[in-house]
Amino acid sequence: MTEPAAPQGAPSAPPAPQAPAARLPEKWLVGSSPHARSGETVSQIMWTVALALLPTCAAGVVVFGWYAGLIIVLAASSAVVAEGIVQKALGRKVSVSDGSAAVTGVLLACCLPPNVKWYVPVVGSFVAIFIGKQLFGGLGRNYFNPALIGRAFLQFAFPTQLMMPQWPIVTRGSVFESLTGDIFKVASGTPGGADAVSLATPLAVIDPGTRALPADASPLAALGKGMGLDHGADVLRDLFLGNVPGCIGEVSKLAIILGGLILLFNRYINWRLPVAYVGAALVAVLVLPVKDFAGHWTGIYAADVYWPYIGQTLLVHLLSGGLLLGAVFMITDMVTRPTTVKGQVIYGIAAGVIVAMIRLYGGYPEGVCYSILLVNAARLVVEKYSMPRVFGTKRA
Amino acid sequence: MSFRLPTFPGGVHPPDCKAPSAGCPVAAAPMPEKLAVTLAQGLGAPSRPVVAVGDRVLRGQLIAEPGGFVSAAIHAPTSGKVEAIGDCPHPAGVKAHAIYITPDGADEWAPGANVPAPAEAVAALKPKEIVEKVKAAGLVGMGGAAFPTHVKLSPPNDKPIDTVILNGCECEPYLTSDYRMMLEHAPEIVTGLRLLVRAVGAVRGVIAVEANKPDAYERLLREVRGIEGLSCRMVAVKYPQGAEKQLIKAILGREVPSGGLPMDAGALVQNVGTAAAVSDAVCFNRPLTERVVTISGDGIERPANLLCRIGVSYRTLLAAQGVKTEARRLISGGPMMGLAQWTADVPVTKGTSGILVLTTPPPPDWTACINCGKCVEGCPARLMPNRLSKLGEFRRFEDMAGRNVLDCIECGVCTWQCPAKRPIVQWIRQGKNELRLAKLKAEAAKKKAEAPEGVLPK
């Protein structure tokens, strides 16, 4: 039994180039294949999401002023601090640099009104990180979107600050004023707020006798009036650009879509999920019956008068409230959505229908937060029943 | 590109890293002072030596016969003296013996070997005779798996094969040995394909080439033009396009049934290098004694494609091509599915498609799955690697069976992509192994229970 010649060194046969014996490493690194990995990391994903949120945050600051920026910074930094403290306390590896806590904080700030007291985002971030994330086991093991857990908690902890009976008024030209001026210029008693007004649907104001709409029943006109905006035709433009009251991150649809494009470009979200979510919400708004002002249930099928306003109704529902913010940044949260594409579509549709039902029937004007938390709970079930057919097997 | 090239669902696009060696024509590798021809050349039973220590052997002379049905013959890679028969490190990490041959420098062929067969004689061969010649030449799949070729060519009668697919995808990064074969030996490949089609009674032969090798595609296309039943198809550049089942799906649109073999889908897949070897074996009576090996990787000074004798040690080849000081890993095969080596003293075998020296550092510690879904999207077997990885993380291997873990082809797409750097395919391999062991244990227990009282089972 001979051992293979250990130093075989320089080859001897004629075709060999005279090469010196290679200096090989004393030990080779061994492991099971693959021996190469893609360069993508979790923190890269998280910081890219943070980057995608930047336009939205910037729009919030532009519309509402520096105090909104302070809320965002407070929420993000207290989320990071909370993550560090909780991880230390639970004896886990501190991983605040992966960016996930910062993203949670920014997302939480995005769904807060711009005039909450400074401690609201701090408390919310702590709850989001501690209860929403670390108690489940940390990043990747949470079942619910931590930012929305924080938001839902704040809803009950500080109802007066979050139910938004008061809204900062945004008037034409106030964008630049707000940068320097008094951002607490609050109009008390403004009816509802953007979300509440977004419920305006012609169906609810149809006169059952004449089957006609009152003069100001166009959803846009109603919305403009409700928001204290006095420039009817520009309501859509302002809704799109963000020159409207609302939560910090939800006002500028342009900024949200820009962020969404960043996520799409990096393939961190699949377009089908937000589209299914928004699409299902809009279809449900159209199809679900609502009560008219006389208390009669009526539906799209009964209201010929409704047709001319379908476009407006849909735009109002699409552009007001947090639907787009939720569709781009919340429901697409990797950790809490199903991984299969089919599952994501089902999941998005379910959440969309829930949004519409909360908006139309609920006691709370906005349904985005709760719709997503509800489907979060169903994530694993949806994934289980939407698994792809394994290669080479028959469809069950 | 305005049209979609045929491919399979899933897959990834790792950087192909083929440039360093793609332009290097195949050159002869140095002849070492000693060749170690391992007896475990392919999958299956090790071969049985038929020579004794001290014998003089000639190139192409049978030195080991198949050790079973799934096993291949082995021939002396050059003329020389049998120095020893004994232990030898094996690139697959298995315990194996090798026949050590000291070359005498004459490189003299055995009588009857390397003699062209008359064209009429080749044309007159019956399918069985072609298979016999392939078996006698000791052919195994040269794409890496090294499955004995004659076994693949002998399907049972109830599994007719209508299509022979030649695999010229070479989807593993770095490797260029098949590419060079296609450029430099296109006629032999096509001759081999015709022989394979005849051997299994197929109606068509298709050569599949990934779109990143357009010159190889053109070259083969020229060669198959006008030959009835043969065609050349360009397929999408994607890893693992060259995996047998995925290639069949791309070319024929058929899925090999779970747990089945390509013949269950009426297909036979062979590597282009194997086809050239078939041509050599049948038309030139040349047993498999050498193969093209890509020496590359970011830790190699001078990447090359070398025509190596079976049995030359990696150390000899690395010495010839130079290894950088930052070298960390030595891989037999490609970076995605190749085998890491702990020593450079392993020999080239019939299945060695490439030898890579990489400077890749160890992967960082893995973290919790963030459910990004990239593994689910990329899995060519359409499994749920995310769920399998969580089962692996908590060592619930028995639960993997219910998740079709046995359908995993271990291509490593999930692990390559994972942003949390989780060792997904490694857990899956472990799970498969645990399941296999559990099955063996259960069978043994059953046997024991069924044994009559008082009789000890063997």
PDB file of N, CA, C and O in Angstrom, chain B residues 123-187:
ATOM      1  N   ALA B 123     -21.009   1.484 -39.848  1.00  0.00           N
ATOM      2  CA  ALA B 123     -22.382   1.627 -40.317  1.00  0.00           C
ATOM      3  C   ALA B 123     -23.175   0.355 -40.104  1.00  0.00           C
ATOM      4  O   ALA B 123     -24.405   0.396 -39.972  1.00  0.00           O
ATOM      5  N   ALA B 124     -22.493  -0.774 -40.075  1.00  0.00           N
ATOM      6  CA  ALA B 124     -23.189  -2.047 -39.968  1.00  0.00           C
ATOM      7  C   ALA B 124     -23.464  -2.453 -38.522  1.00  0.00           C
ATOM      8  O   ALA B 124     -24.126  -3.457 -38.269  1.00  0.00           O
ATOM      9  N   LEU B 125     -22.932  -1.679 -37.576  1.00  0.00           N
ATOM     10  CA  LEU B 125     -23.092  -2.067 -36.171  1.00  0.00           C
ATOM     11  C   LEU B 125     -24.553  -2.085 -35.758  1.00  0.00           C
ATOM     12  O   LEU B 125     -25.319  -1.174 -36.080  1.00  0.00           O
ATOM     13  N   LYS B 126     -24.905  -3.129 -35.010  1.00  0.00           N
ATOM     14  CA  LYS B 126     -26.261  -3.178 -34.454  1.00  0.00           C
ATOM     15  C   LYS B 126     -26.257  -2.359 -33.160  1.00  0.00           C
ATOM     16  O   LYS B 126     -25.200  -2.166 -32.549  1.00  0.00           O
ATOM     17  N   PRO B 127     -27.444  -1.882 -32.715  1.00  0.00           N
ATOM     18  CA  PRO B 127     -27.512  -1.087 -31.484  1.00  0.00           C
ATOM     19  C   PRO B 127     -26.777  -1.768 -30.325  1.00  0.00           C
ATOM     20  O   PRO B 127     -25.988  -1.132 -29.622  1.00  0.00           O
ATOM     21  N   LYS B 128     -27.021  -3.072 -30.147  1.00  0.00           N
ATOM     22  CA  LYS B 128     -26.381  -3.794 -29.028  1.00  0.00           C
ATOM     23  C   LYS B 128     -24.864  -3.724 -29.133  1.00  0.00           C
ATOM     24  O   LYS B 128     -24.171  -3.596 -28.113  1.00  0.00           O
ATOM     25  N   GLU B 129     -24.363  -3.808 -30.356  1.00  0.00           N
ATOM     26  CA  GLU B 129     -22.905  -3.800 -30.549  1.00  0.00           C
ATOM     27  C   GLU B 129     -22.313  -2.429 -30.205  1.00  0.00           C
ATOM     28  O   GLU B 129     -21.214  -2.336 -29.671  1.00  0.00           O
ATOM     29  N   ILE B 130     -23.073  -1.385 -30.529  1.00  0.00           N
ATOM     30  CA  ILE B 130     -22.592  -0.044 -30.162  1.00  0.00           C
ATOM     31  C   ILE B 130     -22.478   0.052 -28.644  1.00  0.00           C
ATOM     32  O   ILE B 130     -21.472   0.506 -28.100  1.00  0.00           O
ATOM     33  N   VAL B 131     -23.535  -0.428 -27.954  1.00  0.00           N
ATOM     34  CA  VAL B 131     -23.530  -0.371 -26.489  1.00  0.00           C
ATOM     35  C   VAL B 131     -22.346  -1.177 -25.953  1.00  0.00           C
ATOM     36  O   VAL B 131     -21.656  -0.756 -25.020  1.00  0.00           O
ATOM     37  N   GLU B 132     -22.090  -2.351 -26.569  1.00  0.00           N
ATOM     38  CA  GLU B 132     -20.965  -3.182 -26.126  1.00  0.00           C
ATOM     39  C   GLU B 132     -19.638  -2.446 -26.264  1.00  0.00           C
ATOM     40  O   GLU B 132     -18.795  -2.487 -25.375  1.00  0.00           O
ATOM     41  N   LYS B 133     -19.486  -1.759 -27.383  1.00  0.00           N
ATOM     42  CA  LYS B 133     -18.237  -1.015 -27.607  1.00  0.00           C
ATOM     43  C   LYS B 133     -18.094   0.123 -26.599  1.00  0.00           C
ATOM     44  O   LYS B 133     -16.991   0.386 -26.102  1.00  0.00           O
ATOM     45  N   VAL B 134     -19.212   0.789 -26.320  1.00  0.00           N
ATOM     46  CA  VAL B 134     -19.193   1.873 -25.332  1.00  0.00           C
ATOM     47  C   VAL B 134     -18.803   1.314 -23.972  1.00  0.00           C
ATOM     48  O   VAL B 134     -17.997   1.888 -23.239  1.00  0.00           O
ATOM     49  N   LYS B 135     -19.349   0.158 -23.661  1.00  0.00           N
ATOM     50  CA  LYS B 135     -19.054  -0.470 -22.375  1.00  0.00           C
ATOM     51  C   LYS B 135     -17.580  -0.877 -22.316  1.00  0.00           C
ATOM     52  O   LYS B 135     -16.894  -0.631 -21.320  1.00  0.00           O
ATOM     53  N   ALA B 136     -17.114  -1.453 -23.413  1.00  0.00           N
ATOM     54  CA  ALA B 136     -15.728  -1.922 -23.453  1.00  0.00           C
ATOM     55  C   ALA B 136     -14.748  -0.758 -23.328  1.00  0.00           C
ATOM     56  O   ALA B 136     -13.645  -0.911 -22.809  1.00  0.00           O
ATOM     57  N   ALA B 137     -15.156   0.421 -23.813  1.00  0.00           N
ATOM     58  CA  ALA B 137     -14.257   1.574 -23.756  1.00  0.00           C
ATOM     59  C   ALA B 137     -14.297   2.263 -22.391  1.00  0.00           C
ATOM     60  O   ALA B 137     -13.594   3.245 -22.168  1.00  0.00           O
ATOM     61  N   GLY B 138     -15.150   1.769 -21.494  1.00  0.00           N
ATOM     62  CA  GLY B 138     -15.178   2.310 -20.134  1.00  0.00           C
ATOM     63  C   GLY B 138     -15.761   3.706 -20.043  1.00  0.00           C
ATOM     64  O   GLY B 138     -15.330   4.514 -19.224  1.00  0.00           O
ATOM     65  N   LEU B 139     -16.768   4.001 -20.859  1.00  0.00           N
ATOM     66  CA  LEU B 139     -17.314   5.353 -20.868  1.00  0.00           C
ATOM     67  C   LEU B 139     -18.230   5.615 -19.675  1.00  0.00           C
ATOM     68  O   LEU B 139     -19.056   4.774 -19.321  1.00  0.00           O
ATOM     69  N   VAL B 140     -18.054   6.783 -19.102  1.00  0.00           N
ATOM     70  CA  VAL B 140     -18.997   7.274 -18.092  1.00  0.00           C
ATOM     71  C   VAL B 140     -19.386   8.689 -18.493  1.00  0.00           C
ATOM     72  O   VAL B 140     -18.739   9.308 -19.334  1.00  0.00           O
ATOM     73  N   GLY B 141     -20.477   9.187 -17.908  1.00  0.00           N
ATOM     74  CA  GLY B 141     -20.919  10.546 -18.217  1.00  0.00           C
ATOM     75  C   GLY B 141     -19.832  11.540 -17.851  1.00  0.00           C
ATOM     76  O   GLY B 141     -19.338  11.536 -16.726  1.00  0.00           O
ATOM     77  N   MET B 142     -19.442  12.362 -18.803  1.00  0.00           N
ATOM     78  CA  MET B 142     -18.298  13.237 -18.564  1.00  0.00           C
ATOM     79  C   MET B 142     -18.701  14.631 -18.109  1.00  0.00           C
ATOM     80  O   MET B 142     -17.873  15.516 -17.968  1.00  0.00           O
ATOM     81  N   GLY B 143     -20.005  14.818 -17.855  1.00  0.00           N
ATOM     82  CA  GLY B 143     -20.454  16.125 -17.386  1.00  0.00           C
ATOM     83  C   GLY B 143     -20.188  16.325 -15.910  1.00  0.00           C
ATOM     84  O   GLY B 143     -20.283  17.431 -15.399  1.00  0.00           O
ATOM     85  N   GLY B 144     -19.885  15.260 -15.199  1.00  0.00           N
ATOM     86  CA  GLY B 144     -19.582  15.410 -13.791  1.00  0.00           C
ATOM     87  C   GLY B 144     -20.120  14.274 -12.938  1.00  0.00           C
ATOM     88  O   GLY B 144     -19.472  13.823 -12.010  1.00  0.00           O
ATOM     89  N   ALA B 145     -21.308  13.774 -13.274  1.00  0.00           N
ATOM     90  CA  ALA B 145     -21.905  12.734 -12.437  1.00  0.00           C
ATOM     91  C   ALA B 145     -21.239  11.382 -12.658  1.00  0.00           C
ATOM     92  O   ALA B 145     -21.251  10.533 -11.786  1.00  0.00           O
ATOM     93  N   ALA B 146     -20.640  11.191 -13.827  1.00  0.00           N
ATOM     94  CA  ALA B 146     -19.871   9.990 -14.125  1.00  0.00           C
ATOM     95  C   ALA B 146     -20.684   8.703 -13.992  1.00  0.00           C
ATOM     96  O   ALA B 146     -20.214   7.709 -13.452  1.00  0.00           O
ATOM     97  N   PHE B 147     -21.903   8.734 -14.480  1.00  0.00           N
ATOM     98  CA  PHE B 147     -22.722   7.529 -14.489  1.00  0.00           C
ATOM     99  C   PHE B 147     -22.312   6.686 -15.699  1.00  0.00           C
ATOM    100  O   PHE B 147     -22.144   7.223 -16.786  1.00  0.00           O
ATOM    101  N   PRO B 148     -22.107   5.371 -15.495  1.00  0.00           N
ATOM    102  CA  PRO B 148     -21.653   4.544 -16.623  1.00  0.00           C
ATOM    103  C   PRO B 148     -22.585   4.680 -17.832  1.00  0.00           C
ATOM    104  O   PRO B 148     -23.797   4.504 -17.721  1.00  0.00           O
ATOM    105  N   THR B 149     -22.008   4.997 -18.989  1.00  0.00           N
ATOM    106  CA  THR B 149     -22.815   5.314 -20.163  1.00  0.00           C
ATOM    107  C   THR B 149     -23.592   4.110 -20.682  1.00  0.00           C
ATOM    108  O   THR B 149     -24.740   4.244 -21.095  1.00  0.00           O
ATOM    109  N   HIS B 150     -22.974   2.927 -20.635  1.00  0.00           N
ATOM    110  CA  HIS B 150     -23.672   1.771 -21.216  1.00  0.00           C
ATOM    111  C   HIS B 150     -24.949   1.457 -20.443  1.00  0.00           C
ATOM    112  O   HIS B 150     -25.893   0.908 -21.005  1.00  0.00           O
ATOM    113  N   VAL B 151     -24.994   1.804 -19.154  1.00  0.00           N
ATOM    114  CA  VAL B 151     -26.212   1.557 -18.374  1.00  0.00           C
ATOM    115  C   VAL B 151     -27.337   2.442 -18.886  1.00  0.00           C
ATOM    116  O   VAL B 151     -28.475   2.011 -19.071  1.00  0.00           O
ATOM    117  N   LYS B 152     -26.989   3.712 -19.138  1.00  0.00           N
ATOM    118  CA  LYS B 152     -27.993   4.645 -19.652  1.00  0.00           C
ATOM    119  C   LYS B 152     -28.470   4.218 -21.044  1.00  0.00           C
ATOM    120  O   LYS B 152     -29.591   4.530 -21.446  1.00  0.00           O
ATOM    121  N   LEU B 153     -27.585   3.529 -21.780  1.00  0.00           N
ATOM    122  CA  LEU B 153     -27.943   3.118 -23.141  1.00  0.00           C
ATOM    123  C   LEU B 153     -28.724   1.807 -23.165  1.00  0.00           C
ATOM    124  O   LEU B 153     -29.054   1.309 -24.237  1.00  0.00           O
ATOM    125  N   SER B 154     -28.969   1.238 -21.983  1.00  0.00           N
ATOM    126  CA  SER B 154     -29.683  -0.048 -21.954  1.00  0.00           C
ATOM    127  C   SER B 154     -30.996   0.076 -21.188  1.00  0.00           C
ATOM    128  O   SER B 154     -31.167  -0.535 -20.144  1.00  0.00           O
ATOM    129  N   PRO B 155     -31.925   0.886 -21.702  1.00  0.00           N
ATOM    130  CA  PRO B 155     -33.197   1.016 -20.991  1.00  0.00           C
ATOM    131  C   PRO B 155     -34.023  -0.256 -21.152  1.00  0.00           C
ATOM    132  O   PRO B 155     -33.855  -0.980 -22.140  1.00  0.00           O
ATOM    133  N   PRO B 156     -34.887  -0.553 -20.185  1.00  0.00           N
ATOM    134  CA  PRO B 156     -35.770  -1.712 -20.356  1.00  0.00           C
ATOM    135  C   PRO B 156     -36.684  -1.505 -21.570  1.00  0.00           C
ATOM    136  O   PRO B 156     -36.923  -0.374 -21.990  1.00  0.00           O
ATOM    137  N   ASN B 157     -37.185  -2.613 -22.110  1.00  0.00           N
ATOM    138  CA  ASN B 157     -37.956  -2.537 -23.355  1.00  0.00           C
ATOM    139  C   ASN B 157     -39.222  -1.695 -23.245  1.00  0.00           C
ATOM    140  O   ASN B 157     -39.687  -1.150 -24.237  1.00  0.00           O
ATOM    141  N   ASP B 158     -39.767  -1.628 -22.026  1.00  0.00           N
ATOM    142  CA  ASP B 158     -41.022  -0.881 -21.892  1.00  0.00           C
ATOM    143  C   ASP B 158     -40.792   0.619 -21.732  1.00  0.00           C
ATOM    144  O   ASP B 158     -41.726   1.369 -21.500  1.00  0.00           O
ATOM    145  N   LYS B 159     -39.533   1.061 -21.832  1.00  0.00           N
ATOM    146  CA  LYS B 159     -39.262   2.502 -21.719  1.00  0.00           C
ATOM    147  C   LYS B 159     -38.571   2.978 -22.996  1.00  0.00           C
ATOM    148  O   LYS B 159     -37.360   3.194 -23.012  1.00  0.00           O
ATOM    149  N   PRO B 160     -39.322   3.102 -24.088  1.00  0.00           N
ATOM    150  CA  PRO B 160     -38.677   3.517 -25.340  1.00  0.00           C
ATOM    151  C   PRO B 160     -38.159   4.959 -25.243  1.00  0.00           C
ATOM    152  O   PRO B 160     -38.781   5.804 -24.607  1.00  0.00           O
ATOM    153  N   ILE B 161     -37.016   5.197 -25.858  1.00  0.00           N
ATOM    154  CA  ILE B 161     -36.428   6.540 -25.872  1.00  0.00           C
ATOM    155  C   ILE B 161     -36.583   7.090 -27.277  1.00  0.00           C
ATOM    156  O   ILE B 161     -36.168   6.461 -28.250  1.00  0.00           O
ATOM    157  N   ASP B 162     -37.224   8.250 -27.394  1.00  0.00           N
ATOM    158  CA  ASP B 162     -37.395   8.814 -28.731  1.00  0.00           C
ATOM    159  C   ASP B 162     -36.412   9.946 -29.024  1.00  0.00           C
ATOM    160  O   ASP B 162     -36.217  10.306 -30.170  1.00  0.00           O
ATOM    161  N   THR B 163     -35.829  10.522 -27.968  1.00  0.00           N
ATOM    162  CA  THR B 163     -34.957  11.673 -28.196  1.00  0.00           C
ATOM    163  C   THR B 163     -33.662  11.541 -27.407  1.00  0.00           C
ATOM    164  O   THR B 163     -33.689  11.246 -26.213  1.00  0.00           O
ATOM    165  N   VAL B 164     -32.563  11.759 -28.095  1.00  0.00           N
ATOM    166  CA  VAL B 164     -31.276  11.851 -27.413  1.00  0.00           C
ATOM    167  C   VAL B 164     -30.906  13.329 -27.374  1.00  0.00           C
ATOM    168  O   VAL B 164     -30.907  14.007 -28.398  1.00  0.00           O
ATOM    169  N   ILE B 165     -30.662  13.839 -26.171  1.00  0.00           N
ATOM    170  CA  ILE B 165     -30.284  15.239 -26.025  1.00  0.00           C
ATOM    171  C   ILE B 165     -28.811  15.297 -25.639  1.00  0.00           C
ATOM    172  O   ILE B 165     -28.394  14.646 -24.685  1.00  0.00           O
ATOM    173  N   LEU B 166     -28.051  16.030 -26.413  1.00  0.00           N
ATOM    174  CA  LEU B 166     -26.659  16.248 -26.025  1.00  0.00           C
ATOM    175  C   LEU B 166     -26.586  17.548 -25.240  1.00  0.00           C
ATOM    176  O   LEU B 166     -27.068  18.588 -25.693  1.00  0.00           O
ATOM    177  N   ASN B 167     -25.986  17.450 -24.061  1.00  0.00           N
ATOM    178  CA  ASN B 167     -25.961  18.567 -23.146  1.00  0.00           C
ATOM    179  C   ASN B 167     -24.701  19.404 -23.372  1.00  0.00           C
ATOM    180  O   ASN B 167     -23.609  19.020 -22.976  1.00  0.00           O
ATOM    181  N   GLY B 168     -24.894  20.526 -24.038  1.00  0.00           N
ATOM    182  CA  GLY B 168     -23.777  21.448 -24.252  1.00  0.00           C
ATOM    183  C   GLY B 168     -24.040  22.756 -23.536  1.00  0.00           C
ATOM    184  O   GLY B 168     -23.552  23.802 -23.949  1.00  0.00           O
ATOM    185  N   CYS B 169     -24.832  22.680 -22.471  1.00  0.00           N
ATOM    186  CA  CYS B 169     -25.214  23.912 -21.759  1.00  0.00           C
ATOM    187  C   CYS B 169     -24.037  24.474 -20.979  1.00  0.00           C
ATOM    188  O   CYS B 169     -23.758  25.663 -21.021  1.00  0.00           O
ATOM    189  N   GLU B 170     -23.373  23.599 -20.263  1.00  0.00           N
ATOM    190  CA  GLU B 170     -22.280  23.991 -19.384  1.00  0.00           C
ATOM    191  C   GLU B 170     -22.677  25.219 -18.583  1.00  0.00           C
ATOM    192  O   GLU B 170     -22.101  26.300 -18.722  1.00  0.00           O
ATOM    193  N   CYS B 171     -23.706  25.025 -17.740  1.00  0.00           N
ATOM    194  CA  CYS B 171     -24.274  26.166 -17.022  1.00  0.00           C
ATOM    195  C   CYS B 171     -23.476  26.519 -15.781  1.00  0.00           C
ATOM    196  O   CYS B 171     -23.692  27.556 -15.183  1.00  0.00           O
ATOM    197  N   GLU B 172     -22.565  25.659 -15.344  1.00  0.00           N
ATOM    198  CA  GLU B 172     -21.739  25.988 -14.184  1.00  0.00           C
ATOM    199  C   GLU B 172     -20.791  27.129 -14.534  1.00  0.00           C
ATOM    200  O   GLU B 172     -20.175  27.122 -15.602  1.00  0.00           O
ATOM    201  N   PRO B 173     -20.650  28.100 -13.644  1.00  0.00           N
ATOM    202  CA  PRO B 173     -19.654  29.151 -13.889  1.00  0.00           C
ATOM    203  C   PRO B 173     -18.246  28.559 -14.039  1.00  0.00           C
ATOM    204  O   PRO B 173     -17.992  27.429 -13.597  1.00  0.00           O
ATOM    205  N   TYR B 174     -17.379  29.291 -14.657  1.00  0.00           N
ATOM    206  CA  TYR B 174     -15.955  28.966 -14.853  1.00  0.00           C
ATOM    207  C   TYR B 174     -15.689  27.868 -15.884  1.00  0.00           C
ATOM    208  O   TYR B 174     -14.731  27.944 -16.644  1.00  0.00           O
ATOM    209  N   LEU B 175     -16.506  26.810 -15.915  1.00  0.00           N
ATOM    210  CA  LEU B 175     -16.152  25.655 -16.740  1.00  0.00           C
ATOM    211  C   LEU B 175     -16.260  25.982 -18.221  1.00  0.00           C
ATOM    212  O   LEU B 175     -17.225  26.594 -18.675  1.00  0.00           O
ATOM    213  N   THR B 176     -15.259  25.548 -18.983  1.00  0.00           N
ATOM    214  CA  THR B 176     -15.268  25.777 -20.424  1.00  0.00           C
ATOM    215  C   THR B 176     -14.833  24.538 -21.188  1.00  0.00           C
ATOM    216  O   THR B 176     -14.581  24.615 -22.387  1.00  0.00           O
ATOM    217  N   SER B 177     -14.735  23.392 -20.500  1.00  0.00           N
ATOM    218  CA  SER B 177     -14.232  22.211 -21.198  1.00  0.00           C
ATOM    219  C   SER B 177     -15.210  21.749 -22.279  1.00  0.00           C
ATOM    220  O   SER B 177     -14.796  21.406 -23.390  1.00  0.00           O
ATOM    221  N   ASP B 178     -16.503  21.775 -21.985  1.00  0.00           N
ATOM    222  CA  ASP B 178     -17.476  21.383 -23.011  1.00  0.00           C
ATOM    223  C   ASP B 178     -17.471  22.380 -24.167  1.00  0.00           C
ATOM    224  O   ASP B 178     -17.612  22.003 -25.331  1.00  0.00           O
ATOM    225  N   TYR B 179     -17.328  23.660 -23.815  1.00  0.00           N
ATOM    226  CA  TYR B 179     -17.308  24.701 -24.843  1.00  0.00           C
ATOM    227  C   TYR B 179     -16.151  24.464 -25.814  1.00  0.00           C
ATOM    228  O   TYR B 179     -16.326  24.487 -27.039  1.00  0.00           O
ATOM    229  N   ARG B 180     -14.975  24.179 -25.262  1.00  0.00           N
ATOM    230  CA  ARG B 180     -13.831  23.923 -26.140  1.00  0.00           C
ATOM    231  C   ARG B 180     -14.047  22.662 -26.953  1.00  0.00           C
ATOM    232  O   ARG B 180     -13.681  22.589 -28.134  1.00  0.00           O
ATOM    233  N   MET B 181     -14.628  21.637 -26.344  1.00  0.00           N
ATOM    234  CA  MET B 181     -14.929  20.405 -27.087  1.00  0.00           C
ATOM    235  C   MET B 181     -15.839  20.713 -28.269  1.00  0.00           C
ATOM    236  O   MET B 181     -15.617  20.237 -29.386  1.00  0.00           O
ATOM    237  N   MET B 182     -16.868  21.529 -28.027  1.00  0.00           N
ATOM    238  CA  MET B 182     -17.827  21.825 -29.098  1.00  0.00           C
ATOM    239  C   MET B 182     -17.162  22.597 -30.225  1.00  0.00           C
ATOM    240  O   MET B 182     -17.457  22.390 -31.395  1.00  0.00           O
ATOM    241  N   LEU B 183     -16.238  23.506 -29.859  1.00  0.00           N
ATOM    242  CA  LEU B 183     -15.563  24.277 -30.896  1.00  0.00           C
ATOM    243  C   LEU B 183     -14.560  23.431 -31.666  1.00  0.00           C
ATOM    244  O   LEU B 183     -14.445  23.549 -32.880  1.00  0.00           O
ATOM    245  N   GLU B 184     -13.846  22.588 -30.917  1.00  0.00           N
ATOM    246  CA  GLU B 184     -12.717  21.903 -31.542  1.00  0.00           C
ATOM    247  C   GLU B 184     -13.055  20.503 -32.034  1.00  0.00           C
ATOM    248  O   GLU B 184     -12.318  19.933 -32.835  1.00  0.00           O
ATOM    249  N   HIS B 185     -14.113  19.910 -31.512  1.00  0.00           N
ATOM    250  CA  HIS B 185     -14.419  18.527 -31.882  1.00  0.00           C
ATOM    251  C   HIS B 185     -15.875  18.347 -32.308  1.00  0.00           C
ATOM    252  O   HIS B 185     -16.496  17.331 -31.998  1.00  0.00           O
ATOM    253  N   ALA B 186     -16.413  19.369 -33.002  1.00  0.00           N
ATOM    254  CA  ALA B 186     -17.813  19.284 -33.417  1.00  0.00           C
ATOM    255  C   ALA B 186     -18.115  18.035 -34.248  1.00  0.00           C
ATOM    256  O   ALA B 186     -19.129  17.368 -34.012  1.00  0.00           O
ATOM    257  N   PRO B 187     -17.259  17.660 -35.225  1.00  0.00           N
ATOM    258  CA  PRO B 187     -17.590  16.472 -36.024  1.00  0.00           C
ATOM    259  C   PRO B 187     -17.698  15.211 -35.168  1.00  0.00           C
ATOM    260  O   PRO B 187     -18.622  14.413 -35.350  1.00  0.00           O
TER     261      PRO B 187
END
